[in-house]
mmCIF file of C-alpha atoms in Angstrom:
data_model
loop_
_atom_site.group_PDB
_atom_site.id
_atom_site.type_symbol
_atom_site.label_atom_id
_atom_site.label_comp_id
_atom_site.label_asym_id
_atom_site.label_seq_id
_atom_site.Cartn_x
_atom_site.Cartn_y
_atom_site.Cartn_z
ATOM 1 C CA MET A 210 168.370 151.108 66.842
ATOM 2 C CA THR A 211 166.563 150.106 63.655
ATOM 3 C CA ALA A 212 165.006 152.408 61.107
ATOM 4 C CA THR A 213 161.517 151.192 62.008
ATOM 5 C CA SER A 214 161.937 151.987 65.704
ATOM 6 C CA ALA A 215 163.243 155.502 64.929
ATOM 7 C CA CYS A 216 160.421 156.211 62.498
ATOM 8 C CA PRO A 217 157.355 153.999 63.057
ATOM 9 C CA LEU A 218 155.238 153.090 60.050
ATOM 10 C CA THR A 219 151.783 154.558 59.608
ATOM 11 C CA PRO A 220 148.819 152.174 59.206
ATOM 12 C CA ASP A 221 148.739 152.980 55.469
ATOM 13 C CA GLN A 222 152.434 152.147 55.145
ATOM 14 C CA ARG A 223 151.943 148.872 57.029
ATOM 15 C CA ALA A 224 149.010 147.947 54.773
ATOM 16 C CA ARG A 225 151.025 148.678 51.636
ATOM 17 C CA GLN A 226 154.007 146.770 53.003
ATOM 18 C CA HIS A 227 151.689 143.780 53.557
ATOM 19 C CA TRP A 228 150.153 143.753 50.080
ATOM 20 C CA MET A 229 153.492 144.332 48.353
ATOM 21 C CA GLY A 230 154.905 141.362 50.259
ATOM 22 C CA VAL A 231 151.941 139.227 49.228
ATOM 23 C CA LEU A 232 152.319 140.300 45.585
ATOM 24 C CA SER A 233 156.060 139.602 45.618
ATOM 25 C CA ARG A 234 155.484 136.065 46.914
ATOM 26 C CA SER A 235 152.606 135.364 44.538
ATOM 27 C CA ARG A 236 152.815 133.251 41.409
ATOM 28 C CA ARG A 237 152.068 134.626 37.959
ATOM 29 C CA ALA A 238 149.345 131.993 37.473
ATOM 30 C CA GLU A 239 147.571 133.422 40.528
ATOM 31 C CA LEU A 240 147.567 136.929 39.017
ATOM 32 C CA GLN A 241 146.506 135.796 35.516
ATOM 33 C CA PRO A 242 142.743 135.682 36.281
ATOM 34 C CA HIS A 243 142.942 139.385 37.243
ATOM 35 C CA GLN A 244 145.074 140.434 34.272
ATOM 36 C CA ALA A 245 142.250 141.998 32.229
ATOM 37 C CA ALA A 246 141.004 144.059 35.192
ATOM 38 C CA LEU A 247 144.522 145.160 36.137
ATOM 39 C CA ARG A 248 145.333 146.241 32.577
ATOM 40 C CA ASP A 249 141.934 147.922 32.089
ATOM 41 C CA ALA A 250 143.227 151.341 33.187
ATOM 42 C CA GLN A 251 145.543 153.460 31.047
ATOM 43 C CA TYR A 252 149.087 153.287 32.314
ATOM 44 C CA GLN A 253 152.648 153.892 31.260
ATOM 45 C CA LEU A 254 155.788 152.002 32.122
ATOM 46 C CA ILE A 255 158.047 154.279 34.134
ATOM 47 C CA ARG A 256 160.591 151.491 34.444
ATOM 48 C CA ALA A 257 159.867 148.621 32.070
ATOM 49 C CA PRO A 258 160.228 145.180 33.644
ATOM 50 C CA GLU A 259 163.925 144.413 33.902
ATOM 51 C CA ILE A 260 165.923 141.523 35.275
ATOM 52 C CA GLY A 261 168.901 142.044 37.530
ATOM 53 C CA MET A 262 170.803 140.487 40.393
ATOM 54 C CA THR A 263 170.890 141.133 44.123
ATOM 55 C CA LEU A 264 173.250 139.943 46.825
ATOM 56 C CA VAL A 265 171.757 137.553 49.379
ATOM 57 C CA ARG A 266 173.201 137.738 52.873
ATOM 58 C CA GLY A 267 172.773 135.316 55.733
ATOM 59 C CA ARG A 268 173.721 134.923 59.380
ATOM 60 C CA MET A 269 175.061 131.751 60.927
ATOM 61 C CA GLY A 270 172.424 130.467 63.311
ATOM 62 C CA GLY A 271 170.206 133.421 62.444
ATOM 63 C CA SER A 272 172.044 135.789 64.767
ATOM 64 C CA GLY A 273 175.752 135.400 64.025
ATOM 65 C CA ALA A 274 178.021 137.511 61.876
ATOM 66 C CA PRO A 275 176.620 138.236 58.394
ATOM 67 C CA PHE A 276 178.094 136.513 55.361
ATOM 68 C CA ASN A 277 177.393 136.585 51.629
ATOM 69 C CA VAL A 278 175.373 133.537 50.555
ATOM 70 C CA GLY A 279 175.402 134.408 46.862
ATOM 71 C CA GLU A 280 173.390 136.267 44.257
ATOM 72 C CA MET A 281 169.871 135.749 42.995
ATOM 73 C CA SER A 282 167.852 137.015 40.059
ATOM 74 C CA VAL A 283 165.203 139.675 40.676
ATOM 75 C CA THR A 284 162.765 141.414 38.358
ATOM 76 C CA ARG A 285 161.499 144.936 38.982
ATOM 77 C CA CYS A 286 158.935 147.193 37.351
ATOM 78 C CA VAL A 287 157.386 150.630 37.930
ATOM 79 C CA VAL A 288 154.099 151.756 36.343
ATOM 80 C CA ARG A 289 152.069 154.957 36.553
ATOM 81 C CA LEU A 290 148.319 154.998 36.028
ATOM 82 C CA ALA A 291 146.704 157.876 34.126
ATOM 83 C CA ASP A 292 145.502 159.413 37.431
ATOM 84 C CA GLY A 293 149.078 159.571 38.761
ATOM 85 C CA ARG A 294 149.167 156.555 41.094
ATOM 86 C CA THR A 295 152.520 154.790 40.862
ATOM 87 C CA GLY A 296 152.940 151.054 41.414
ATOM 88 C CA TYR A 297 156.170 149.212 42.131
ATOM 89 C CA SER A 298 157.200 145.571 42.181
ATOM 90 C CA TYR A 299 160.322 143.600 43.000
ATOM 91 C CA LEU A 300 160.090 139.837 42.545
ATOM 92 C CA ALA A 301 162.474 136.947 43.008
ATOM 93 C CA GLY A 302 163.169 135.288 39.676
ATOM 94 C CA ARG A 303 163.054 136.278 36.030
ATOM 95 C CA ASP A 304 159.391 136.882 35.138
ATOM 96 C CA LYS A 305 158.759 140.242 33.447
ATOM 97 C CA ALA A 306 155.012 139.701 32.925
ATOM 98 C CA HIS A 307 154.566 138.846 36.602
ATOM 99 C CA ALA A 308 156.482 141.981 37.660
ATOM 100 C CA GLU A 309 154.288 144.197 35.485
ATOM 101 C CA LEU A 310 151.062 142.675 36.846
ATOM 102 C CA ALA A 311 152.294 143.058 40.438
ATOM 103 C CA ALA A 312 153.194 146.726 39.828
ATOM 104 C CA LEU A 313 149.738 147.339 38.312
ATOM 105 C CA ALA A 314 148.116 145.688 41.329
ATOM 106 C CA ASP A 315 150.135 147.923 43.671
ATOM 107 C CA ALA A 316 148.965 151.011 41.769
ATOM 108 C CA HIS A 317 145.305 149.912 41.826
ATOM 109 C CA LEU A 318 145.489 149.140 45.543
ATOM 110 C CA GLN A 319 146.335 152.785 46.256
ATOM 111 C CA GLY A 320 143.050 154.047 44.797
ATOM 112 C CA ALA A 321 139.381 154.286 45.690
ATOM 113 C CA GLN A 322 138.854 150.594 44.822
ATOM 114 C CA GLN A 323 141.313 149.454 47.505
ATOM 115 C CA ALA A 324 138.742 147.435 49.475
ATOM 116 C CA HIS A 325 137.717 145.586 46.302
ATOM 117 C CA TRP A 326 141.320 144.703 45.392
ATOM 118 C CA LEU A 327 142.151 143.665 48.951
ATOM 119 C CA GLN A 328 139.189 141.293 49.038
ATOM 120 C CA ALA A 329 139.392 139.982 45.465
ATOM 121 C CA LEU A 330 143.165 139.741 45.070
ATOM 122 C CA ILE A 331 145.296 140.163 48.188
ATOM 123 C CA GLN A 332 143.233 138.135 50.653
ATOM 124 C CA PRO A 333 143.026 134.998 48.437
ATOM 125 C CA LEU A 334 146.740 135.287 47.593
ATOM 126 C CA ALA A 335 147.675 135.610 51.276
ATOM 127 C CA GLU A 336 145.519 132.583 52.161
ATOM 128 C CA ALA A 337 147.116 130.490 49.397
ATOM 129 C CA GLN A 338 150.583 131.505 50.602
ATOM 130 C CA ALA A 339 149.714 130.627 54.212
ATOM 131 C CA LEU A 340 148.476 127.217 53.059
ATOM 132 C CA ARG A 341 151.706 126.594 51.102
ATOM 133 C CA ARG A 342 153.780 127.613 54.137
ATOM 134 C CA ALA A 343 151.790 125.280 56.396
ATOM 135 C CA GLN A 344 152.208 122.391 53.946
ATOM 136 C CA GLN A 345 155.931 123.051 53.656
ATOM 137 C CA HIS A 346 156.236 123.259 57.440
ATOM 138 C CA ALA A 347 154.386 119.939 57.838
ATOM 139 C CA GLU A 348 156.623 118.262 55.250
ATOM 140 C CA THR A 349 159.734 119.633 56.929
ATOM 141 C CA ALA A 350 158.536 118.694 60.440
ATOM 142 C CA ALA A 351 157.986 115.103 59.280
ATOM 143 C CA THR A 352 161.723 114.794 58.553
ATOM 144 C CA LYS A 353 162.903 116.216 61.892
ATOM 145 C CA VAL A 354 165.091 113.919 63.945
ATOM 146 C CA ASP A 355 165.270 114.389 67.691
ATOM 147 C CA PHE A 356 168.757 113.129 68.546
ATOM 148 C CA PHE A 357 168.202 113.380 72.281
ATOM 149 C CA THR A 358 165.579 110.621 72.238
ATOM 150 C CA LEU A 359 167.686 108.114 70.335
ATOM 151 C CA VAL A 360 168.717 105.174 72.493
ATOM 152 C CA ARG A 361 172.321 104.196 72.237
ATOM 153 C CA GLY A 362 172.801 100.474 72.009
ATOM 154 C CA GLU A 363 175.311 98.777 74.292
ATOM 155 C CA ASN A 364 177.367 96.068 72.578
#
């Protein structure tokens, strides 16, 4: 039994999980246009952006026994706005500025302006990510070889 089946997420938790995922997969250049608005509120760094490592695990065939693939760099940050809202971010890679902007976005998304931030920031980021995934899928599909349709020549 998984943790999610024992304790189902509330709609608010699911929404936050979605936008945090979108922010973690975003690119810093995509957050830059919103930087002034995100930094407009008073905030303090609870945990300044810091770079660390995390272990990446995989499963053979997606369902086999787990094994350690290796380690990867991650950057995390925690901020608190003046009104008490706390924002978190964990990003793949080594970009401290990106982690701070993502944490600020998480904090702003928990407030009264949530609808504005969802429409102005999260929705366009999610659409851009979906487009990149579709392009990557198309590029990958173009290289697929179906070995069962190859005709074996008789010499």
